[in-house]
Amino acid sequence: MFSSRSPGPRAVPPVENPLLLQSAVSLARRIRSREVKCEEVIKSYIDRVQHVNFLINAVVADRFEEALDTAREIDTVLDAGDPNDLYPLRSFPLLGVPFTAKEAFAVKGLPNTSGLVARKDIVSTNDATVVTHLRQAGAIPLAVTNCSELCMWYESSNNVYGTTNNAYNIGRIVGGSSGNVKYHKPSTLTLTQRLRDHKQCLQHRKDRGGELRR
């Protein structure tokens, strides 16, 4: 399926920052051991979003400044050796790891339209249960990503945010309703499974039509 908006193949630029190719577990370990600052990790993902999202339209709303503030707080505690044991490993296995959620899931302060025009002015006042659990594990919500209208269709396209393009060829769609996940694999905007080496990273989504198993 091709889009008339973009004739011919055109892929997003390749990933150059090695932090973007780390698994969630590896990033959490490196942050905790101070091999890398949490703020550096968050900035790496923000930079990637800003570099390629205009081509693909997957991230539809963000909380970058809030994520950076949280990262700096984590760095301050860990740099001091966490003297009050604020972040025990057992309770915070994903400490400092950024994640995105499908826009159909509530993230406090971000839109929660599910791609439905009638909901275009709705902003979440709390987190979905899964987002709460990820935060409790130490992960940091970075943004919400596109979906099909009410998550009912096989492409990530709706009248609120438009269409998400394929990272391998932006003249094509990505499928759906979790099409942003397919988009993130090659473009690495967020932490998600990477096709080339199958490293498991982190992005929350759901599966109604089998797209995650294809």
Backbone as ProteinMPNN parsed JSONL, in Angstrom:
{"seq_chain_A": "MFSSRSPGPRAVPPVENPLLLQSAVSLARRIRSREVKCEEVIKSYIDRVQHVNFLINAVVADRFEEALDTAREIDTVLDAGDPNDLYPLRSFPLLGVPFTAKEAFAVKGLPNTSGLVARKDIVSTNDATVVTHLRQAGAIPLAVTNCSELCMWYESSNNVYGTTNNAYNIGRIVGGSSGNVKYHKPSTLTLTQRLRDHKQCLQHRKDRGGELRR", "coords_chain_A": {"N_chain_A": [[0.844, -1.189, 0.0], [0.646, 2.1, -0.974], [1.323, 5.562, -0.42], [0.164, 8.58, -1.831], [1.368, 10.812, -0.995], [4.104, 10.637, -0.796], [6.13, 9.93, -3.158], [7.984, 7.118, -4.243], [10.77, 5.248, -2.768], [12.007, 6.048, 0.476], [13.936, 6.059, 3.19], [14.195, 6.469, 6.772], [16.925, 8.272, 8.353], [19.811, 6.334, 9.319], [20.378, 4.851, 12.588], [22.738, 6.294, 14.725], [23.665, 6.782, 17.277], [24.867, 4.795, 19.808], [23.54, 4.341, 22.207], [20.883, 4.209, 21.595], [20.504, 1.694, 20.714], [20.603, -0.044, 22.745], [19.326, -2.533, 25.012], [16.438, -2.389, 27.207], [17.002, -3.469, 29.738], [19.793, -3.421, 29.727], [20.282, -0.65, 29.542], [19.156, 0.256, 31.972], [20.862, -1.019, 33.781], [23.33, 0.181, 33.141], [22.809, 2.854, 33.715], [22.359, 2.716, 36.465], [24.832, 1.811, 37.354], [26.346, 3.968, 36.788], [27.665, 4.194, 34.401], [26.584, 5.607, 32.392], [24.823, 8.667, 32.209], [21.484, 9.209, 33.302], [20.159, 11.41, 32.255], [21.556, 11.764, 29.856], [20.747, 9.533, 28.415], [17.971, 10.014, 28.12], [18.064, 12.415, 26.669], [19.215, 11.458, 24.328], [17.178, 9.962, 23.162], [15.219, 11.922, 22.83], [16.527, 13.567, 20.981], [16.588, 11.844, 18.801], [13.859, 11.536, 18.228], [13.267, 14.166, 17.449], [14.796, 14.277, 15.215], [13.798, 12.447, 13.314], [11.009, 12.224, 13.454], [9.419, 14.001, 12.0], [9.387, 12.944, 9.502], [7.948, 10.626, 9.755], [5.834, 10.731, 11.566], [5.019, 9.516, 14.095], [5.31, 9.873, 16.924], [3.024, 11.684, 18.742], [2.491, 13.415, 20.807], [4.378, 14.875, 23.447], [6.381, 14.736, 26.485], [8.839, 15.943, 27.088], [10.379, 17.815, 28.635], [9.533, 17.313, 31.257], [10.357, 14.664, 31.464], [13.141, 14.978, 31.304], [13.573, 16.441, 33.636], [12.921, 14.498, 35.562], [14.922, 12.64, 34.996], [17.22, 14.071, 35.717], [16.814, 14.29, 38.467], [17.054, 11.603, 39.218], [19.73, 11.163, 38.487], [21.028, 12.884, 40.292], [20.553, 11.653, 42.76], [21.734, 9.106, 42.373], [24.373, 9.802, 41.764], [25.209, 10.614, 44.216], [25.449, 8.256, 45.475], [23.125, 7.122, 46.329], [22.309, 7.36, 49.161], [20.133, 7.095, 50.88], [18.843, 4.918, 50.002], [16.873, 5.155, 47.965], [16.266, 4.102, 45.5], [16.08, 1.101, 45.267], [17.228, -1.857, 43.624], [15.499, -4.069, 43.331], [12.964, -2.952, 43.491], [12.999, -1.023, 41.524], [13.555, -1.932, 38.728], [13.703, -0.902, 36.152], [14.946, 1.54, 36.202], [15.244, 4.821, 35.133], [14.864, 4.279, 32.428], [13.605, 5.251, 29.332], [10.269, 5.342, 27.98], [7.586, 4.906, 25.594], [4.04, 5.246, 25.172], [1.174, 3.938, 23.577], [-1.131, 6.249, 22.21], [-3.716, 5.723, 22.895], [-3.678, 4.877, 25.461], [-3.791, 6.176, 28.727], [-1.683, 8.794, 29.709], [-0.677, 10.844, 32.165], [-1.344, 14.258, 31.727], [-1.013, 14.262, 28.989], [-2.516, 14.022, 25.664], [-5.45, 11.974, 25.127], [-6.96, 10.663, 22.992], [-7.467, 8.485, 21.369], [-7.418, 8.735, 18.673], [-9.855, 9.743, 17.877], [-11.969, 12.202, 16.686], [-14.004, 13.39, 18.181], [-12.96, 13.267, 20.708], [-10.852, 15.014, 20.777], [-10.035, 17.115, 22.414], [-9.477, 16.057, 24.84], [-7.492, 15.556, 27.649], [-5.357, 13.542, 29.55], [-5.866, 13.02, 33.005], [-4.801, 11.332, 34.76], [-2.766, 8.339, 35.031], [-2.866, 5.415, 32.941], [-3.245, 2.043, 34.131], [-1.113, 0.344, 33.359], [0.842, 2.194, 32.666], [1.244, 3.411, 35.113], [2.398, 1.236, 36.492], [4.781, 0.909, 35.068], [6.049, 3.35, 35.613], [6.337, 3.024, 38.368], [8.24, 1.074, 38.372], [10.419, 2.507, 37.744], [10.755, 3.449, 35.168], [10.606, 6.028, 32.634], [8.123, 7.975, 31.274], [8.041, 9.169, 27.983], [6.662, 10.02, 25.703], [3.599, 9.911, 23.74], [2.276, 7.768, 21.211], [1.128, 7.368, 17.797], [-1.984, 5.896, 16.624], [-4.514, 3.773, 15.132], [-7.891, 4.908, 14.488], [-9.69, 4.597, 17.384], [-8.268, 2.302, 17.721], [-8.978, 0.341, 15.894], [-8.34, -0.399, 13.294], [-6.237, -1.426, 10.461], [-4.149, 0.255, 9.955], [-2.041, 2.911, 11.113], [-3.634, 5.524, 11.328], [-5.577, 8.44, 11.516], [-8.126, 10.994, 11.992], [-7.291, 12.901, 13.734], [-4.494, 12.971, 14.147], [-3.383, 12.214, 11.736], [-1.481, 10.147, 9.415], [0.797, 7.523, 10.19], [3.971, 6.915, 8.868], [5.956, 4.433, 7.114], [9.105, 3.455, 8.319], [11.074, 2.313, 6.729], [10.333, 2.95, 4.189], [8.961, 5.817, 3.512], [6.82, 6.322, 1.925], [5.013, 4.403, 2.345], [2.565, 2.758, 4.477], [2.486, 1.7, 7.956], [0.996, -0.333, 9.019], [-1.269, -1.543, 11.613], [-3.215, -1.886, 14.671], [-1.183, -0.92, 16.232], [0.813, 0.474, 14.813], [2.835, 2.297, 15.168], [4.721, 0.927, 16.583], [5.92, -0.817, 14.743], [7.047, 1.157, 13.181], [8.88, 2.235, 14.984], [10.778, 0.279, 15.257], [12.801, 0.132, 13.089], [13.534, 2.831, 13.095], [14.092, 3.6, 15.624], [13.012, 5.402, 17.67], [12.011, 5.183, 20.207], [12.298, 2.983, 23.04], [12.115, -0.127, 21.927], [11.464, -3.352, 20.399], [14.147, -4.353, 18.388], [14.68, -4.993, 14.986], [17.019, -5.983, 13.711], [18.87, -7.186, 15.504], [17.286, -8.252, 17.401], [17.145, -7.369, 20.041], [15.557, -6.896, 23.137], [13.672, -4.189, 23.999], [11.827, -1.4, 25.276], [8.49, -0.59, 24.919], [5.211, 0.316, 25.33], [2.322, -1.295, 24.172], [-0.705, -2.541, 22.615], [-2.511, -5.414, 21.315], [-4.877, -6.124, 19.078], [-5.632, -7.001, 16.524], [-3.685, -8.81, 15.774], [-1.344, -7.706, 14.861], [1.099, -7.476, 16.182], [2.165, -9.931, 16.101], [2.778, -10.499, 13.554]], "CA_chain_A": [[0.0, 0.0, 0.0], [1.472, 3.289, -1.116], [0.699, 6.854, -0.19], [0.488, 9.542, -2.869], [2.079, 11.931, -0.378], [5.556, 10.475, -0.835], [6.462, 9.0, -4.233], [9.299, 6.494, -4.238], [11.332, 4.846, -1.476], [12.845, 6.956, 1.246], [14.007, 5.541, 4.554], [14.704, 7.416, 7.761], [18.372, 8.146, 8.531], [20.175, 5.234, 10.222], [20.726, 5.162, 13.969], [24.177, 6.451, 14.926], [23.963, 6.809, 18.707], [24.766, 3.417, 20.314], [22.588, 4.242, 23.313], [19.566, 3.902, 21.05], [20.469, 0.279, 20.351], [20.709, -0.831, 23.975], [18.077, -3.049, 25.558], [15.974, -1.709, 28.422], [17.749, -4.015, 30.873], [21.159, -2.914, 29.643], [20.275, 0.77, 29.884], [18.919, 0.399, 33.413], [22.088, -1.426, 34.466], [24.376, 1.176, 32.905], [22.44, 4.058, 34.473], [22.545, 2.445, 37.893], [26.276, 1.679, 37.624], [26.91, 5.268, 36.434], [28.377, 4.168, 33.125], [25.961, 6.638, 31.58], [23.853, 9.469, 32.951], [20.099, 9.064, 32.872], [19.838, 12.561, 31.403], [22.122, 11.524, 28.532], [19.876, 8.568, 27.743], [16.73, 10.687, 27.742], [18.386, 13.359, 25.6], [19.472, 10.702, 23.1], [15.891, 9.618, 22.552], [14.586, 13.164, 22.388], [17.212, 13.975, 19.752], [16.163, 10.969, 17.708], [12.493, 11.931, 17.893], [13.306, 15.432, 16.723], [15.514, 14.062, 13.961], [13.088, 11.646, 12.31], [9.553, 12.145, 13.577], [8.749, 14.784, 10.963], [9.262, 12.076, 8.335], [7.147, 9.43, 9.985], [4.62, 11.092, 12.305], [4.656, 8.465, 15.041], [5.095, 10.535, 18.215], [1.993, 12.704, 18.519], [2.565, 14.364, 21.922], [5.527, 14.498, 24.265], [6.607, 15.371, 27.797], [10.293, 15.909, 27.116], [10.941, 18.569, 29.752], [9.243, 16.572, 32.49], [11.224, 13.481, 31.459], [14.494, 15.435, 31.628], [13.588, 16.786, 35.066], [12.976, 13.237, 36.308], [16.26, 12.066, 34.77], [18.193, 14.822, 36.534], [16.593, 13.895, 39.867], [17.653, 10.275, 39.365], [21.183, 11.324, 38.436], [21.482, 13.516, 41.533], [20.533, 10.638, 43.825], [22.717, 8.05, 42.089], [25.716, 10.376, 41.867], [25.534, 10.685, 45.649], [25.521, 6.897, 45.991], [21.804, 6.748, 46.837], [22.544, 7.07, 50.582], [18.887, 6.759, 51.574], [18.284, 3.74, 49.331], [15.616, 5.559, 47.336], [16.026, 3.337, 44.279], [16.576, -0.284, 45.332], [17.121, -2.561, 42.349], [14.332, -4.957, 43.303], [11.758, -2.146, 43.3], [13.146, -0.155, 40.36], [14.384, -2.646, 37.745], [13.795, -0.148, 34.907], [15.274, 2.9, 36.613], [15.788, 5.742, 34.147], [14.643, 3.834, 31.049], [12.478, 5.955, 28.714], [9.316, 4.53, 27.222], [6.414, 5.561, 25.039], [2.79, 4.49, 25.238], [0.202, 4.221, 22.541], [-1.946, 7.369, 22.662], [-4.98, 5.201, 23.421], [-3.483, 4.652, 26.891], [-3.663, 7.455, 29.426], [-0.459, 9.259, 30.35], [-1.102, 12.096, 32.792], [-0.889, 15.482, 31.101], [-0.934, 14.115, 27.536], [-3.803, 13.73, 25.039], [-5.933, 10.592, 25.182], [-8.081, 10.732, 22.056], [-7.589, 7.251, 20.589], [-7.592, 9.097, 17.276], [-11.257, 10.08, 17.634], [-12.128, 13.652, 16.646], [-14.887, 13.786, 19.273], [-12.159, 13.299, 21.929], [-9.603, 15.716, 20.451], [-9.638, 18.056, 23.468], [-9.324, 15.338, 26.111], [-6.138, 15.375, 28.171], [-5.421, 12.609, 30.681], [-5.61, 13.569, 34.342], [-4.088, 10.292, 35.509], [-2.111, 7.334, 34.191], [-3.399, 4.062, 32.81], [-2.626, 1.126, 35.093], [0.178, -0.151, 32.871], [1.784, 3.305, 32.754], [1.561, 3.511, 36.54], [3.312, 0.156, 36.851], [6.087, 1.209, 34.483], [6.636, 4.43, 36.423], [6.717, 2.461, 39.666], [9.457, 0.298, 38.14], [11.498, 3.444, 37.492], [10.791, 3.906, 33.784], [10.215, 7.427, 32.454], [7.331, 8.194, 30.054], [8.639, 10.181, 27.12], [5.724, 10.524, 24.703], [2.576, 8.976, 23.274], [2.452, 7.514, 19.786], [-0.084, 7.303, 16.993], [-2.732, 4.632, 16.521], [-5.682, 3.926, 14.278], [-9.051, 5.425, 15.219], [-10.188, 3.652, 18.389], [-7.452, 1.076, 17.618], [-9.849, -0.636, 15.23], [-8.018, -0.615, 11.892], [-4.932, -2.034, 10.212], [-3.134, 1.258, 9.705], [-2.01, 3.957, 12.138], [-4.1, 6.734, 10.67], [-6.831, 8.948, 12.07], [-8.379, 12.38, 11.626], [-6.709, 13.798, 14.731], [-3.044, 13.076, 13.986], [-2.926, 11.834, 10.41], [-0.975, 8.8, 9.159], [2.19, 7.189, 10.493], [4.633, 6.34, 7.699], [6.891, 3.331, 7.314], [10.475, 3.958, 8.443], [11.897, 1.801, 5.639], [9.88, 3.636, 2.982], [7.935, 6.691, 4.064], [5.672, 6.322, 1.033], [4.133, 3.295, 2.731], [2.068, 2.785, 5.841], [3.158, 0.771, 8.861], [0.081, -1.288, 9.623], [-1.847, -1.063, 12.868], [-3.336, -0.512, 15.14], [0.062, -0.498, 16.885], [1.766, 0.7, 13.726], [3.993, 3.055, 15.63], [5.731, -0.024, 17.037], [6.672, -1.2, 13.547], [7.841, 2.323, 12.8], [9.978, 2.471, 15.904], [11.82, -0.746, 15.163], [13.971, 0.551, 12.328], [13.946, 4.216, 13.29], [14.541, 3.671, 17.011], [12.651, 6.622, 18.387], [11.84, 4.829, 21.604], [12.821, 1.666, 23.353], [11.227, -1.169, 21.446], [12.249, -4.459, 19.854], [14.891, -3.983, 17.198], [14.62, -6.11, 14.047], [18.269, -6.554, 13.222], [19.531, -8.067, 16.455], [16.247, -8.795, 18.28], [17.284, -6.966, 21.433], [14.286, -6.508, 23.696], [13.646, -2.917, 24.694], [10.589, -1.113, 25.987], [7.448, 0.285, 24.427], [3.939, -0.318, 25.646], [1.297, -1.297, 23.138], [-1.624, -3.662, 22.738], [-2.685, -6.133, 20.07], [-6.221, -6.659, 18.86], [-5.767, -7.652, 15.239], [-2.591, -9.722, 15.485], [-0.225, -7.052, 14.183], [2.363, -7.655, 16.887], [2.653, -11.28, 15.849], [3.052, -10.67, 12.134]], "C_chain_A": [[0.875, 1.233, 0.0], [0.659, 4.54, -0.848], [1.114, 7.805, -1.294], [1.281, 10.722, -2.319], [3.59, 11.83, -0.563], [5.951, 9.476, -1.918], [7.866, 8.435, -4.086], [9.825, 6.186, -2.853], [12.132, 5.966, -0.825], [12.815, 6.491, 2.688], [14.477, 6.643, 5.498], [16.215, 7.237, 7.886], [18.703, 7.033, 9.52], [20.517, 5.737, 11.619], [22.238, 5.232, 14.104], [24.565, 6.415, 16.4], [23.804, 5.4, 19.286], [23.81, 3.27, 21.492], [21.201, 3.836, 22.826], [19.417, 2.428, 20.679], [20.592, -0.635, 21.565], [19.336, -1.365, 24.381], [17.691, -2.266, 26.807], [16.767, -2.169, 29.64], [19.17, -3.475, 30.895], [21.225, -1.438, 30.023], [20.09, 0.982, 31.381], [20.18, 0.039, 34.204], [23.164, -0.364, 34.336], [24.082, 2.487, 33.643], [22.739, 3.856, 35.951], [24.031, 2.361, 38.254], [27.047, 2.95, 37.294], [27.834, 5.217, 35.217], [27.841, 5.241, 32.189], [24.965, 7.383, 32.461], [22.446, 9.205, 32.403], [19.711, 10.21, 31.938], [20.374, 12.362, 29.992], [21.254, 10.557, 27.734], [18.609, 9.253, 27.245], [16.984, 11.658, 26.588], [18.626, 12.644, 24.273], [18.173, 10.367, 22.386], [15.135, 10.845, 22.084], [15.207, 13.631, 21.072], [16.749, 13.141, 18.569], [14.732, 11.29, 17.267], [12.516, 13.183, 17.022], [13.969, 15.289, 15.358], [14.663, 13.382, 12.913], [11.568, 11.705, 12.38], [8.819, 12.931, 12.496], [8.572, 13.973, 9.68], [8.188, 11.013, 8.511], [5.867, 9.692, 10.771], [4.156, 9.963, 13.219], [4.405, 9.042, 16.433], [4.134, 11.693, 17.992], [1.906, 13.708, 19.662], [3.691, 13.908, 22.832], [5.526, 15.218, 25.602], [8.11, 15.408, 28.04], [10.864, 16.629, 28.34], [10.715, 17.862, 31.073], [10.132, 15.338, 32.603], [12.654, 13.857, 31.825], [14.609, 15.817, 33.101], [13.7, 15.529, 35.927], [14.356, 12.603, 36.187], [17.302, 12.762, 35.639], [18.045, 14.476, 38.019], [17.225, 12.531, 40.148], [19.172, 10.38, 39.398], [21.727, 11.924, 39.736], [21.573, 12.499, 42.66], [21.624, 9.599, 43.593], [24.146, 8.565, 42.171], [26.184, 10.47, 43.317], [25.622, 9.307, 46.287], [24.221, 6.396, 46.578], [21.871, 6.401, 48.332], [21.296, 6.661, 51.35], [18.153, 5.587, 50.932], [16.917, 4.049, 48.716], [15.251, 4.697, 46.134], [16.592, 1.925, 44.375], [16.287, -1.033, 44.031], [15.848, -3.402, 42.265], [13.049, -4.175, 42.999], [11.795, -1.321, 42.02], [14.015, -0.816, 39.285], [14.565, -1.892, 36.434], [14.188, 1.305, 35.167], [15.911, 3.708, 35.484], [15.541, 5.388, 32.696], [13.44, 4.578, 30.457], [11.543, 4.985, 28.005], [8.244, 5.422, 26.616], [5.214, 4.656, 25.24], [1.933, 4.873, 24.038], [-0.763, 5.289, 23.049], [-3.299, 6.941, 23.218], [-4.892, 4.905, 24.918], [-3.181, 5.978, 27.58], [-2.269, 7.64, 30.007], [-0.776, 10.658, 30.882], [-0.477, 13.31, 32.1], [-0.798, 15.443, 29.595], [-2.304, 13.77, 26.957], [-4.152, 12.246, 25.131], [-7.182, 10.487, 24.305], [-8.415, 9.4, 21.404], [-7.866, 7.552, 19.121], [-9.001, 9.506, 16.898], [-11.442, 11.593, 17.74], [-12.995, 14.141, 17.813], [-14.149, 13.882, 20.605], [-10.919, 14.186, 21.799], [-9.133, 16.679, 21.533], [-9.409, 17.381, 24.821], [-7.852, 15.153, 26.444], [-6.23, 14.528, 29.431], [-5.096, 13.327, 31.991], [-4.955, 12.537, 35.249], [-3.479, 9.313, 34.52], [-2.945, 6.073, 34.083], [-2.628, 3.146, 33.759], [-1.248, 0.676, 34.638], [1.238, 0.95, 32.928], [2.206, 3.523, 34.202], [2.585, 2.467, 36.95], [4.716, 0.402, 36.294], [6.784, 2.329, 35.244], [7.132, 3.88, 37.758], [7.989, 1.621, 39.552], [10.647, 1.191, 37.798], [11.593, 3.966, 36.077], [10.202, 5.313, 33.669], [9.399, 7.577, 31.17], [7.851, 9.383, 29.27], [7.602, 10.83, 26.206], [4.603, 9.506, 24.512], [2.644, 8.913, 21.752], [1.123, 7.233, 19.099], [-0.726, 5.918, 16.992], [-3.835, 4.834, 15.489], [-6.858, 4.412, 15.122], [-9.665, 4.341, 16.088], [-9.467, 2.308, 18.32], [-8.177, -0.036, 16.864], [-9.368, -1.047, 13.84], [-6.587, -1.13, 11.716], [-3.883, -1.03, 9.778], [-3.174, 2.282, 10.831], [-2.34, 5.284, 11.483], [-5.421, 7.147, 11.289], [-6.956, 10.418, 11.718], [-7.901, 13.378, 12.673], [-5.23, 14.046, 14.421], [-2.546, 12.761, 12.581], [-2.344, 10.427, 10.392], [0.481, 8.66, 9.59], [2.788, 6.463, 9.294], [5.622, 5.251, 8.093], [8.331, 3.856, 7.325], [11.403, 3.454, 7.342], [11.567, 2.486, 4.314], [8.715, 4.52, 3.392], [6.763, 6.916, 3.112], [4.691, 5.226, 1.35], [3.65, 3.466, 4.169], [2.793, 1.74, 6.671], [2.253, -0.327, 9.384], [-0.433, -0.753, 10.946], [-2.59, -2.17, 13.572], [-2.091, -0.016, 15.884], [1.157, -0.246, 15.862], [2.988, 1.462, 14.146], [5.088, 2.143, 16.128], [6.573, -0.488, 15.859], [7.562, -0.065, 13.087], [9.045, 2.486, 13.699], [11.096, 1.444, 15.746], [13.015, -0.282, 14.334], [14.427, 1.962, 12.638], [14.429, 4.474, 14.699], [14.28, 5.04, 17.619], [12.505, 6.347, 19.867], [12.432, 3.46, 21.829], [11.809, 0.61, 22.955], [12.074, -2.264, 20.809], [12.893, -4.049, 18.537], [15.007, -5.182, 16.269], [15.961, -6.781, 13.826], [18.899, -7.522, 14.211], [18.587, -8.582, 17.529], [16.473, -8.464, 19.749], [15.936, -6.475, 21.945], [14.419, -5.198, 24.441], [12.226, -2.658, 25.16], [9.713, -0.142, 25.235], [6.135, -0.396, 24.716], [2.982, -0.191, 24.483], [0.343, -2.437, 23.413], [-1.844, -4.256, 21.359], [-4.107, -6.656, 19.992], [-6.279, -7.489, 17.586], [-4.62, -8.552, 14.858], [-1.36, -9.061, 14.914], [1.099, -7.253, 14.873], [2.948, -9.032, 16.637], [3.025, -11.486, 14.403], [4.545, -10.566, 11.852]], "O_chain_A": [[1.739, 1.398, 0.862], [-0.558, 4.555, -1.034], [2.286, 7.845, -1.666], [1.804, 11.536, -3.081], [4.285, 12.844, -0.492], [6.095, 8.288, -1.629], [8.82, 9.172, -3.836], [9.387, 6.785, -1.871], [12.835, 6.723, -1.493], [11.767, 6.53, 3.334], [15.081, 7.627, 5.07], [16.738, 6.171, 7.563], [17.949, 6.811, 10.468], [20.893, 6.894, 11.806], [22.945, 4.332, 13.649], [25.694, 6.048, 16.728], [22.699, 4.857, 19.257], [23.319, 2.171, 21.747], [20.439, 3.199, 23.554], [18.317, 1.974, 20.366], [20.674, -1.855, 21.426], [18.313, -0.73, 24.126], [18.518, -1.567, 27.392], [17.158, -1.354, 30.477], [19.69, -3.115, 31.951], [22.13, -1.024, 30.749], [20.787, 1.795, 31.987], [20.522, 0.711, 35.177], [23.84, -0.041, 35.313], [24.998, 3.147, 34.134], [23.307, 4.732, 36.604], [24.436, 2.791, 39.334], [28.261, 3.011, 37.493], [28.68, 6.092, 35.032], [28.551, 5.723, 31.305], [24.344, 6.797, 33.348], [22.254, 9.006, 31.204], [19.015, 9.998, 30.945], [19.717, 12.75, 29.025], [21.049, 10.736, 26.533], [18.22, 9.092, 26.088], [16.203, 11.713, 25.639], [18.279, 13.166, 23.213], [18.076, 10.473, 21.163], [14.477, 10.809, 21.044], [14.494, 14.041, 20.156], [16.543, 13.66, 17.472], [14.435, 11.312, 16.072], [11.86, 13.24, 15.982], [13.726, 16.09, 14.455], [14.781, 13.7, 11.73], [10.899, 11.271, 11.441], [7.708, 12.563, 12.116], [7.703, 14.282, 8.864], [7.59, 10.555, 7.538], [4.906, 8.933, 10.645], [3.016, 9.51, 13.118], [3.39, 8.729, 17.056], [4.384, 12.572, 17.167], [1.296, 14.765, 19.495], [3.937, 12.71, 22.978], [4.779, 16.172, 25.82], [8.591, 14.955, 29.08], [11.748, 16.094, 29.009], [11.61, 17.817, 31.917], [10.605, 15.0, 33.688], [13.311, 13.136, 32.575], [15.627, 15.547, 33.737], [14.464, 15.489, 36.891], [14.895, 12.088, 37.167], [18.165, 12.11, 36.225], [19.039, 14.382, 38.739], [17.852, 12.33, 41.189], [19.825, 9.76, 40.238], [22.778, 11.504, 40.219], [22.541, 12.48, 43.419], [22.358, 9.251, 44.519], [25.04, 7.838, 42.604], [27.379, 10.413, 43.609], [25.844, 9.19, 47.492], [24.199, 5.365, 47.25], [21.532, 5.285, 48.726], [21.387, 5.959, 52.358], [17.004, 5.296, 51.263], [15.945, 3.319, 48.913], [14.077, 4.571, 45.786], [17.507, 1.586, 43.624], [15.232, -0.858, 43.422], [15.195, -3.433, 41.222], [12.153, -4.686, 42.326], [10.747, -0.957, 41.484], [15.093, -0.314, 38.968], [15.483, -2.2, 35.673], [13.794, 2.197, 34.417], [16.96, 3.346, 34.952], [15.967, 6.126, 31.807], [12.355, 4.534, 31.037], [11.968, 3.946, 27.498], [8.023, 6.547, 27.066], [5.355, 3.451, 25.452], [1.979, 6.007, 23.56], [-1.174, 5.239, 24.209], [-3.953, 7.704, 23.929], [-5.916, 4.705, 25.572], [-2.411, 6.794, 27.074], [-1.745, 6.769, 30.702], [-1.109, 11.554, 30.107], [0.737, 13.385, 31.912], [-0.534, 16.469, 28.968], [-3.168, 13.277, 27.681], [-3.275, 11.385, 25.201], [-8.291, 10.258, 24.788], [-9.536, 9.208, 20.934], [-8.465, 6.744, 18.411], [-9.315, 9.607, 15.712], [-11.112, 12.194, 18.762], [-12.731, 15.208, 18.368], [-14.648, 14.51, 21.539], [-10.022, 14.109, 22.64], [-7.953, 17.029, 21.572], [-9.175, 18.054, 25.825], [-7.07, 14.66, 25.631], [-7.085, 14.769, 30.283], [-4.17, 14.135, 32.062], [-4.595, 12.845, 36.385], [-3.659, 9.449, 33.31], [-3.65, 5.704, 35.022], [-1.495, 3.443, 34.139], [-0.315, 0.63, 35.439], [2.404, 0.671, 33.207], [3.374, 3.786, 34.486], [3.534, 2.773, 37.672], [5.714, 0.137, 36.964], [7.988, 2.255, 35.49], [8.218, 4.233, 38.219], [8.728, 1.474, 40.525], [11.755, 0.698, 37.586], [12.419, 4.833, 35.794], [9.401, 5.732, 34.505], [9.922, 7.332, 30.083], [8.072, 10.463, 29.819], [7.649, 12.036, 25.96], [4.648, 8.398, 25.045], [3.022, 9.882, 21.093], [0.128, 6.903, 19.744], [-0.091, 4.914, 17.316], [-4.058, 5.953, 15.027], [-6.812, 4.33, 16.349], [-10.103, 3.302, 15.595], [-9.981, 1.297, 18.798], [-8.003, -1.217, 17.168], [-9.938, -1.968, 13.254], [-5.831, -1.254, 12.68], [-2.827, -1.421, 9.28], [-4.223, 2.499, 11.438], [-1.454, 6.062, 11.13], [-6.281, 6.308, 11.555], [-6.014, 11.023, 11.207], [-8.091, 14.583, 12.507], [-4.771, 15.188, 14.431], [-1.383, 13.024, 12.273], [-2.67, 9.606, 11.249], [1.292, 9.563, 9.382], [2.198, 5.52, 8.767], [6.06, 5.162, 9.24], [8.724, 4.615, 6.438], [12.413, 4.093, 7.048], [12.417, 2.589, 3.43], [7.605, 4.03, 3.598], [5.816, 7.624, 3.454], [3.647, 5.117, 0.706], [4.233, 4.205, 4.961], [3.616, 0.986, 6.153], [2.716, -1.185, 10.136], [-0.081, 0.353, 11.358], [-2.586, -3.306, 13.096], [-1.962, 1.182, 16.137], [2.29, -0.698, 16.026], [4.06, 1.306, 13.562], [6.261, 2.516, 16.109], [7.798, -0.55, 15.955], [8.694, -0.286, 12.656], [10.125, 2.841, 13.227], [12.247, 1.73, 16.075], [14.141, -0.3, 14.831], [15.606, 2.27, 12.463], [15.11, 5.47, 14.946], [15.205, 5.742, 18.027], [12.843, 7.195, 20.693], [12.998, 2.853, 20.92], [10.76, 0.477, 23.587], [13.289, -2.108, 20.694], [12.238, -3.462, 17.675], [15.388, -6.268, 16.704], [16.041, -8.008, 13.76], [19.41, -8.568, 13.81], [19.014, -9.265, 18.46], [16.032, -9.215, 20.62], [15.249, -5.719, 21.258], [15.184, -5.097, 25.4], [11.485, -3.607, 25.416], [10.118, 0.984, 24.943], [5.957, -1.567, 24.384], [2.843, 0.875, 23.884], [0.554, -3.218, 24.341], [-1.423, -3.685, 20.353], [-4.493, -7.537, 20.761], [-6.899, -8.552, 17.561], [-4.569, -9.025, 13.723], [-0.418, -9.749, 14.519], [2.14, -7.207, 14.218], [4.118, -9.269, 16.937], [3.54, -12.545, 14.047], [4.966, -10.686, 10.701]]}, "name": "protein", "num_of_chains": 1, "seq": "MFSSRSPGPRAVPPVENPLLLQSAVSLARRIRSREVKCEEVIKSYIDRVQHVNFLINAVVADRFEEALDTAREIDTVLDAGDPNDLYPLRSFPLLGVPFTAKEAFAVKGLPNTSGLVARKDIVSTNDATVVTHLRQAGAIPLAVTNCSELCMWYESSNNVYGTTNNAYNIGRIVGGSSGNVKYHKPSTLTLTQRLRDHKQCLQHRKDRGGELRR"}
